PDB file of C-alpha atoms in Angstrom:
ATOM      1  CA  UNK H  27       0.000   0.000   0.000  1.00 65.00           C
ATOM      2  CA  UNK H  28       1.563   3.722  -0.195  1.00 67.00           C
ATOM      3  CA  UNK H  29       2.794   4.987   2.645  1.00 83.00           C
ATOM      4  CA  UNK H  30       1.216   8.481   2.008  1.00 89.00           C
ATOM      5  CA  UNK H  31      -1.494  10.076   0.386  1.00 93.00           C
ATOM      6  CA  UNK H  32      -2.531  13.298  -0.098  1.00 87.00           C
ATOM      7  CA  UNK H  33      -0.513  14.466   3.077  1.00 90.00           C
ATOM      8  CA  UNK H  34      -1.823  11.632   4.989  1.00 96.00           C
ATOM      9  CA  UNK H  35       0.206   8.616   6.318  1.00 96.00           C
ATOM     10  CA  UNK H  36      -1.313   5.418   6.643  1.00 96.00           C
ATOM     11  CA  UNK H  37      -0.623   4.091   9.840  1.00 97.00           C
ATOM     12  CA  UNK H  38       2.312   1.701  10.239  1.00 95.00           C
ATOM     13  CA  UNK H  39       2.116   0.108  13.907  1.00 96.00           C
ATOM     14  CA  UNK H  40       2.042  -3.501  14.389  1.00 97.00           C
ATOM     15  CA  UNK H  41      -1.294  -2.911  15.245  1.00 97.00           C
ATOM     16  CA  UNK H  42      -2.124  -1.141  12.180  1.00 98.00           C
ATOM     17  CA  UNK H  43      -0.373  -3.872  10.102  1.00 97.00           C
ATOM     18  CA  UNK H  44      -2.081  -6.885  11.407  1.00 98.00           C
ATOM     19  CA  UNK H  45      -5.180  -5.135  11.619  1.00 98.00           C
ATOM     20  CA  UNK H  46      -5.337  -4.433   7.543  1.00 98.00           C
ATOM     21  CA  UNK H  47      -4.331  -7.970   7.034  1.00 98.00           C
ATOM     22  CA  UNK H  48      -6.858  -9.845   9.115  1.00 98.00           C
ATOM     23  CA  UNK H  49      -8.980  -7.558   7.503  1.00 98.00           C
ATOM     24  CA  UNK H  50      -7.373  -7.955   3.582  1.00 97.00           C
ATOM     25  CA  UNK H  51      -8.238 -11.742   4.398  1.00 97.00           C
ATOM     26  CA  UNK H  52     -11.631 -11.182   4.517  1.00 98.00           C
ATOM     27  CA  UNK H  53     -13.315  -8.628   2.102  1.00 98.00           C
ATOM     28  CA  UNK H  54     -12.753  -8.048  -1.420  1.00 97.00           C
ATOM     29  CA  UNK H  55     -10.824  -5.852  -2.775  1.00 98.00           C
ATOM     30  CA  UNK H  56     -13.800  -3.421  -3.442  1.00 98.00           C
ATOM     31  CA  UNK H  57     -14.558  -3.295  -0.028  1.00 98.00           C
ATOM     32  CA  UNK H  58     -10.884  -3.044   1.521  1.00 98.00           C
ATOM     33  CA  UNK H  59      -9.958   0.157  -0.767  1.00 98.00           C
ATOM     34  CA  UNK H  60     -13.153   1.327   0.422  1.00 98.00           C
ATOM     35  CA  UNK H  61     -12.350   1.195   3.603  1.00 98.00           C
ATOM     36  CA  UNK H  62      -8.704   2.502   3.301  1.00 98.00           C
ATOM     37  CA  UNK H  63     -10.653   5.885   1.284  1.00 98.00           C
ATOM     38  CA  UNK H  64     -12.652   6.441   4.399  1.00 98.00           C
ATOM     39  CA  UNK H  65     -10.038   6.304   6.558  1.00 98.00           C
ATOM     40  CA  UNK H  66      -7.873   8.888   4.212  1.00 98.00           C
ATOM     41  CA  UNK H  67     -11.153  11.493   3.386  1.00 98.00           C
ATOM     42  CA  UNK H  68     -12.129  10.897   6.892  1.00 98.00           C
ATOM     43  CA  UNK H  69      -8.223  11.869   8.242  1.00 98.00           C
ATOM     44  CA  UNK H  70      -8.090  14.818   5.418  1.00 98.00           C
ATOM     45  CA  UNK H  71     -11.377  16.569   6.783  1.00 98.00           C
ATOM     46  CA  UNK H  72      -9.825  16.256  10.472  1.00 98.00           C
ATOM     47  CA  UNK H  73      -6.825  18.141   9.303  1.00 97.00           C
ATOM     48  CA  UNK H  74      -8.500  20.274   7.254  1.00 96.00           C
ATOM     49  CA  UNK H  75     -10.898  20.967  10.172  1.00 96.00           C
ATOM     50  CA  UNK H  76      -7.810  21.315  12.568  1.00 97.00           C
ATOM     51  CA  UNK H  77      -8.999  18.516  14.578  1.00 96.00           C
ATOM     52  CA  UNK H  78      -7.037  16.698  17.229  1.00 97.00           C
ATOM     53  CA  UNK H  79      -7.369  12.964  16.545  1.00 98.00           C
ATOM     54  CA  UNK H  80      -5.868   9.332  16.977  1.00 98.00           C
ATOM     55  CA  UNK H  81      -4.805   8.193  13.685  1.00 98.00           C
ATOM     56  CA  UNK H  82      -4.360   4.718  14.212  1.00 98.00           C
ATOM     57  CA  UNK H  83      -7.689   4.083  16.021  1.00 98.00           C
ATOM     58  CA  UNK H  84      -9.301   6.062  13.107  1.00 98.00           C
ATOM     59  CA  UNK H  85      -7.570   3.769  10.782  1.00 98.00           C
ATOM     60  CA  UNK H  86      -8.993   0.730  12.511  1.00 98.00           C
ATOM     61  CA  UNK H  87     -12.691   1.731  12.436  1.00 98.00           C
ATOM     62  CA  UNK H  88     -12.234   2.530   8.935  1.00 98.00           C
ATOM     63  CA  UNK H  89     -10.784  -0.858   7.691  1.00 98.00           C
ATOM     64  CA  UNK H  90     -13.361  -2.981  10.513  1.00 98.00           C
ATOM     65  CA  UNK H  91     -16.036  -0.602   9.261  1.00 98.00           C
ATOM     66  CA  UNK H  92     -17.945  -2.665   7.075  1.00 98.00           C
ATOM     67  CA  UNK H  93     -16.546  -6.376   8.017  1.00 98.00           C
ATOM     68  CA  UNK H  94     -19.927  -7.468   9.293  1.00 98.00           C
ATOM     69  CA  UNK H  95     -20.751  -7.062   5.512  1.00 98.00           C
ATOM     70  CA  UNK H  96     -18.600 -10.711   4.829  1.00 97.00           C
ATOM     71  CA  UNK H  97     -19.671 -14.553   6.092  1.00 95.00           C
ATOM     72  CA  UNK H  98     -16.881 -14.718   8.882  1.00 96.00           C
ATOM     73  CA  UNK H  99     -18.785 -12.400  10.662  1.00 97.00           C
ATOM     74  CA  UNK H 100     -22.269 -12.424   9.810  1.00 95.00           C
ATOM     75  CA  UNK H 101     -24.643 -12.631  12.786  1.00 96.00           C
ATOM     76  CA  UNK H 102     -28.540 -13.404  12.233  1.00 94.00           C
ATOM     77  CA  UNK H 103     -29.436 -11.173  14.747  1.00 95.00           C
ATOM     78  CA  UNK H 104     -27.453  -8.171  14.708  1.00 97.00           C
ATOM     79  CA  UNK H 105     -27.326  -5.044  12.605  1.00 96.00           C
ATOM     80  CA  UNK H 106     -24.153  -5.169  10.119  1.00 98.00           C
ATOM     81  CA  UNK H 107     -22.302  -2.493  11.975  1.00 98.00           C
ATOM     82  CA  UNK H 108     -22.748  -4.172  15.488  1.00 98.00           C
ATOM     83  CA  UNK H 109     -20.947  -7.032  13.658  1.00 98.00           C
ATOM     84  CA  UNK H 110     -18.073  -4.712  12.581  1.00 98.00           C
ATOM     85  CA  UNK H 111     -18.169  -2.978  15.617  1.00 98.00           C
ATOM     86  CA  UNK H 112     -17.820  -5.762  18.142  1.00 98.00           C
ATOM     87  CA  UNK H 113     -14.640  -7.539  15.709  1.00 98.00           C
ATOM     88  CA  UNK H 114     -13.012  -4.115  15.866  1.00 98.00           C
ATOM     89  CA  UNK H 115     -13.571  -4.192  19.991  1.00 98.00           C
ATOM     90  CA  UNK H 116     -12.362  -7.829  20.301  1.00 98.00           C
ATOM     91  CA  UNK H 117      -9.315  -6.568  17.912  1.00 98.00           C
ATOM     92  CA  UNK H 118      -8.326  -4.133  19.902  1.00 98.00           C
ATOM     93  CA  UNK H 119      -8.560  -5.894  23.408  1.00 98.00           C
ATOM     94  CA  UNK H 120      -6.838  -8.842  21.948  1.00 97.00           C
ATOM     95  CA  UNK H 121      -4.026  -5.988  21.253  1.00 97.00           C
ATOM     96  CA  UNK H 122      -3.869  -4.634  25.189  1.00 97.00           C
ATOM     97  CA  UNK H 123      -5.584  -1.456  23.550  1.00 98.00           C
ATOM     98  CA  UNK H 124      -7.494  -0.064  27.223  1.00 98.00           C
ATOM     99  CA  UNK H 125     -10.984  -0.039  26.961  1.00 98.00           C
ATOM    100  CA  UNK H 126     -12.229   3.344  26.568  1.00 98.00           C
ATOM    101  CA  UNK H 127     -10.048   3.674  23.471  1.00 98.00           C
ATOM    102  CA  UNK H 128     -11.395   0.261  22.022  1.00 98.00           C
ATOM    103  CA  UNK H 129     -15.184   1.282  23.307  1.00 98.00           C
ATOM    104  CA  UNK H 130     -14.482   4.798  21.075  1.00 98.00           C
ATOM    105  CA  UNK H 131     -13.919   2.419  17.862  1.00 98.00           C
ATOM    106  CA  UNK H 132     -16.793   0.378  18.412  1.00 98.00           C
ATOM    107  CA  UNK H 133     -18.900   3.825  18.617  1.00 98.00           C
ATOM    108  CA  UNK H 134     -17.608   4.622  15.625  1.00 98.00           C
ATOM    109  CA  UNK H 135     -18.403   1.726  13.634  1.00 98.00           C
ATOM    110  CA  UNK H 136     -21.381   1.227  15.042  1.00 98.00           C
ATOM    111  CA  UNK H 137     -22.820   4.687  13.956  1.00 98.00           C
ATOM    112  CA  UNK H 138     -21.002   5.208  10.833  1.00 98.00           C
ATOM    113  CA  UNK H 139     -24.618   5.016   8.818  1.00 97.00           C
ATOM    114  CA  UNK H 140     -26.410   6.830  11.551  1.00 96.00           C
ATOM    115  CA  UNK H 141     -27.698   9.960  10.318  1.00 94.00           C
ATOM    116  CA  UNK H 142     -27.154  13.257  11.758  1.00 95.00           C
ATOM    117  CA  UNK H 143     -25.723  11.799  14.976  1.00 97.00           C
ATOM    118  CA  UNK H 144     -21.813  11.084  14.262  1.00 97.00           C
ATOM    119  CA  UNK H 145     -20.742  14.578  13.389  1.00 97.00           C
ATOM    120  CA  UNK H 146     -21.461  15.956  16.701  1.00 97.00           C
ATOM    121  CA  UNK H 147     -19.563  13.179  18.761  1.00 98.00           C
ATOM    122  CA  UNK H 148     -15.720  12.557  19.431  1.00 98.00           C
ATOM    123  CA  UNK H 149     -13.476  13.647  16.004  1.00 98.00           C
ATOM    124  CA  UNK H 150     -12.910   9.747  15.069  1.00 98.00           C
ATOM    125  CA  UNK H 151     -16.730   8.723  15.774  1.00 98.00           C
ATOM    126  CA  UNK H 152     -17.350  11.723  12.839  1.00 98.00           C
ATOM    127  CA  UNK H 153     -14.312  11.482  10.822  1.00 98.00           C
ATOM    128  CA  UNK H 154     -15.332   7.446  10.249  1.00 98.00           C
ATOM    129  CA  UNK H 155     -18.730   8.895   8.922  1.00 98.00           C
ATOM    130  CA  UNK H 156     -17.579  11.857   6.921  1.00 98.00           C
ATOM    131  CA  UNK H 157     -15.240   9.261   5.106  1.00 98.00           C
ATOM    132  CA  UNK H 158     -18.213   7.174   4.442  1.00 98.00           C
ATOM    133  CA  UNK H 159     -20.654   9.583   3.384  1.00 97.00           C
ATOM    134  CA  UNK H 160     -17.955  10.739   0.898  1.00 98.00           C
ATOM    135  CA  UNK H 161     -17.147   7.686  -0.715  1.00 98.00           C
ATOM    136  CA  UNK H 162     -19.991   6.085  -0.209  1.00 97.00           C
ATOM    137  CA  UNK H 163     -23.218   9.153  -1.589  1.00 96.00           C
ATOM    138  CA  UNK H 164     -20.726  11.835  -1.971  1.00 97.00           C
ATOM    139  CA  UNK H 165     -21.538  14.079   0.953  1.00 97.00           C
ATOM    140  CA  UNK H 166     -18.578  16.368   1.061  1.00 97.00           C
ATOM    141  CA  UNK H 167     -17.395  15.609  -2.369  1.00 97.00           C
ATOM    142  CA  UNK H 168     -16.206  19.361  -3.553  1.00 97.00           C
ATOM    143  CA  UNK H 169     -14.799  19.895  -0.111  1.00 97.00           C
ATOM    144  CA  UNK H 170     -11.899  17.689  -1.320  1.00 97.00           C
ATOM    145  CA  UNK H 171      -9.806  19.370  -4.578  1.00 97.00           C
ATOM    146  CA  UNK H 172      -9.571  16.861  -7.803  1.00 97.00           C
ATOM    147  CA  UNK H 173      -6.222  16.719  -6.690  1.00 96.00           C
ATOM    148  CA  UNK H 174      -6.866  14.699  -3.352  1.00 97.00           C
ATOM    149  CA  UNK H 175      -9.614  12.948  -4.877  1.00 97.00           C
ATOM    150  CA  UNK H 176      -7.445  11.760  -8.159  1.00 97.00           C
ATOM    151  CA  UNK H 177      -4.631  10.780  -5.369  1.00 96.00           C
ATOM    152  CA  UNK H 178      -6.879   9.245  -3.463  1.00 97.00           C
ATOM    153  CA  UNK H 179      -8.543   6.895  -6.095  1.00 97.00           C
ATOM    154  CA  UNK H 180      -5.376   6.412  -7.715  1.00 96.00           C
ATOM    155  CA  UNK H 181      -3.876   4.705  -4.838  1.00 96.00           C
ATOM    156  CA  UNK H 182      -6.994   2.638  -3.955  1.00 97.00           C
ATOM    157  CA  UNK H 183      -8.913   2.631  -7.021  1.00 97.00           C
ATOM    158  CA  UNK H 184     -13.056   2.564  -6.917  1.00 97.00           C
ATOM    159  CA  UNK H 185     -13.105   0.400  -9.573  1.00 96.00           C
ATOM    160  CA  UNK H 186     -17.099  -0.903  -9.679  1.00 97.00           C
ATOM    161  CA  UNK H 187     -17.907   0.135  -6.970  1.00 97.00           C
ATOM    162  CA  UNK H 188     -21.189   1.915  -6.759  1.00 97.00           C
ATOM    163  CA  UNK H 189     -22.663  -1.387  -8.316  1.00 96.00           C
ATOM    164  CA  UNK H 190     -20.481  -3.796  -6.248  1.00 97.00           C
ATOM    165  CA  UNK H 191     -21.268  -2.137  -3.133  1.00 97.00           C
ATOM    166  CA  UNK H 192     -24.989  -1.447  -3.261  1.00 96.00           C
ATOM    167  CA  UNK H 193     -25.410  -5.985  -4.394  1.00 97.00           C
ATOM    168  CA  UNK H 194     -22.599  -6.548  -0.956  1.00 97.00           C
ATOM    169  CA  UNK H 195     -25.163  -4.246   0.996  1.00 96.00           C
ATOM    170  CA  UNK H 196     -28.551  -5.920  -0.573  1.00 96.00           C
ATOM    171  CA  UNK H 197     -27.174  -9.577  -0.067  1.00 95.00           C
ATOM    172  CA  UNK H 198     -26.443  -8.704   3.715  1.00 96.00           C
ATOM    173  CA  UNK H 199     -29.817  -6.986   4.309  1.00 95.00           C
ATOM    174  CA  UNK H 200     -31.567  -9.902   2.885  1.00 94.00           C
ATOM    175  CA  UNK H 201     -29.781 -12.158   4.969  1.00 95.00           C
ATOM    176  CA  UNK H 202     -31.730 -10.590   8.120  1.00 94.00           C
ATOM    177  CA  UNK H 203     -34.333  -7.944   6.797  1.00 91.00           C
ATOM    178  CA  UNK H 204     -35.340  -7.355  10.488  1.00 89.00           C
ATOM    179  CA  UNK H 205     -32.486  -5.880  11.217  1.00 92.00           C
ATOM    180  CA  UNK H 206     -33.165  -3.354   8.514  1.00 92.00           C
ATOM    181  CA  UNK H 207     -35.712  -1.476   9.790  1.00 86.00           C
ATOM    182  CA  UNK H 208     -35.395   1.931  10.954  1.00 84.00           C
ATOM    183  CA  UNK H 209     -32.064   2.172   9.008  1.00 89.00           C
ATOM    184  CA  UNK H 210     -30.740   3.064   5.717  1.00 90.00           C
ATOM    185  CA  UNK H 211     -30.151  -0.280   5.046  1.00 89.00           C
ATOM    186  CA  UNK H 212     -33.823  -1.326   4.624  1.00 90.00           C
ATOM    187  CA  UNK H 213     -33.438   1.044   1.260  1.00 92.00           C
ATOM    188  CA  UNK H 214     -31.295  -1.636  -0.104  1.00 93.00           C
ATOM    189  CA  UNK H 215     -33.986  -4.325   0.026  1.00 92.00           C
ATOM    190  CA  UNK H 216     -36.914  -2.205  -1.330  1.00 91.00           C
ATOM    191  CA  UNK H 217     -34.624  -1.103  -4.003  1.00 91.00           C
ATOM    192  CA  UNK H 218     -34.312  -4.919  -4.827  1.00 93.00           C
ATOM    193  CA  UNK H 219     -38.133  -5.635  -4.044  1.00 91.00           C
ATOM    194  CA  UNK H 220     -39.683  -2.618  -4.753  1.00 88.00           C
ATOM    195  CA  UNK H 221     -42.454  -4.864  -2.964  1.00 88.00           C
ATOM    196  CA  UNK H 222     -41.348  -5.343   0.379  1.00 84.00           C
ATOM    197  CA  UNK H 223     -42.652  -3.056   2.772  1.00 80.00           C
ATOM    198  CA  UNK H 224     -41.258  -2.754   6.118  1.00 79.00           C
ATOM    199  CA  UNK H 225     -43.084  -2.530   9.728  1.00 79.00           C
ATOM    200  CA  UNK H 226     -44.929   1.123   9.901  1.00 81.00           C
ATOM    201  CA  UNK H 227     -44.153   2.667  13.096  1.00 85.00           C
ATOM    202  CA  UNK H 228     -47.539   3.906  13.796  1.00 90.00           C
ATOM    203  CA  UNK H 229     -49.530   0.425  12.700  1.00 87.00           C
ATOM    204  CA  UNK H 230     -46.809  -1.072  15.258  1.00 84.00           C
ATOM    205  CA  UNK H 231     -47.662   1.509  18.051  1.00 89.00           C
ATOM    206  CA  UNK H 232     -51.657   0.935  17.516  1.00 90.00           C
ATOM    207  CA  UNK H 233     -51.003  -2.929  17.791  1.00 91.00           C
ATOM    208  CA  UNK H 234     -49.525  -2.811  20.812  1.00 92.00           C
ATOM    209  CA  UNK H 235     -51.488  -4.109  23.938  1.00 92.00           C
ATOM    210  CA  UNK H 236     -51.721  -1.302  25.670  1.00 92.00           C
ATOM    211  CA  UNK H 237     -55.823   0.551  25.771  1.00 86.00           C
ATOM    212  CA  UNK H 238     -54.370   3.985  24.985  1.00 85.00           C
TER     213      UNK H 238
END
C-alpha cells in the first residue's frame, strides 16, 4: 500500500499492520480500498478541520467498518455495523488497547450510517462517517480538490464500486431484513423488491397491547 497520500500517512504500527491484514483476508478488494478511502477522506477533513485525533484508532474503524458485511462475521441477529463494531472491539482488546479507546472504535463503527448523529460526537466517531458519506453518496465531495480525490482513487482505485457495493449491501440486508428497519439499510432491500414493505411505526404503536 503507499505509505502516504494526499498528506496523509497510513498508519504503520504492528497494530495497524495486522489489523489491515486480518482484515485484507476477509473482504474483497472493493470493499478493503473502500475502507482505506474512508479512513484517508475521513483523516483529510480532520486536518482540514484542525482537529485533534488518533490516527491509528481512526484507521482501525475505517478498515473494521464494514466487516460485518462478509460470512466470517455475519450474525442473524445483529445489525451489520454491530458485527463490525464488536470484531473491531475484540481486535483491539486482543491488542492490550485499554478499553475506553477500544469502546471509542466500536462507537464509531457502530454509527457510521447513523444519520445526523456522528458529526457531533468525538473527532474519530465523525471522521469514520464523513469518510463514508464521501465515498460512499458523496456528501462532502467538492470539499476535497480533484487533486486529493485523483490521489486518493489512484492509490486505492473505486473500480465498480457503486454497483459492487450497493449488491454486498442488498445480499447482507436480505440475509436478516429485520435488522433493517429503521435504518438506511432497509433502502437496499426495497430497491431490490420494490415490494417489500417494512413494519410502519404507527400500525406497530396501535397494535400494541396497551388501551391507549
Amino acid at each position: 500500500m503507499a505509505d502516504q497520500i494526499s498528506g496523509i500517512k497510513i498508519p504503520d504500527s504492528k497494530i495497524a499492520r495486522e489489523a489491515a491484514e486480518l482484515v485484507r483476508q476477509h473482504e474483497s478488494e472493493m470493499l478493503f480500498n473502500h475502507s482505506v478511502r474512508v479512513f484517508v477522506f475521513g483523516a483529510m477533513r480532520g486536518l482540514r478541520q484542525n482537529v485533534k485525533f488518533d490516527s491509528e484508532l481512526l484507521y482501525v474503524a475505517a478498515l473494521f467498518h464494514d466487516l460485518g458485511l462478509v460470512d466470517a462475521y455475519h450474525t442473524q441477529t445483529k445489525r451489520f455495523e454491530l458485527d463490525g463494531a464488536d470484531a473491531a472491539r475484540d481486535f483491539l482488546r486482543s491488542h492490550g488497547i485499554p478499553e475506553p479507546q477500544a469502546d471509542l472504535v466500536w462507537e464509531a463503527i457502530a454509527l457510521h450510517t447513523t444519520p445526523g448523529i456522528p458529526q457531533f460526537m468525538r473527532p474519530e466517531i465523525a471522521l469514520t462517517n464523513a469518510g463514508v458519506l464521501v465515498d460512499v453518496v458523496g456528501i462532502g465531495y467538492d470539499d476535497y480538490t480533484p487533486e486529493q480525490r485523483e490521489q486518493v482513487i489512484a492509490a486505492f482505485p473505486r473500480g465498480d464500486f457503486k454497483n459492487e457495493f450497493v449488491k454486498v449491501q442488498t445480499c447482507s440486508a436480505l440475509k436478516k431484513p429485520q435488522t433493517t428497519f429503521g435504518t438506511v439499510n432497509f433502502d437496499y432491500i426495497e430497491y431490490h423488491d420494490p415490494s417489500f414493505h417494512k413494519p410502519n411505526a404507527c400500525t406497530r404503536i396501535h397494535s400494541t397491547p396497551w388501551k391507549s
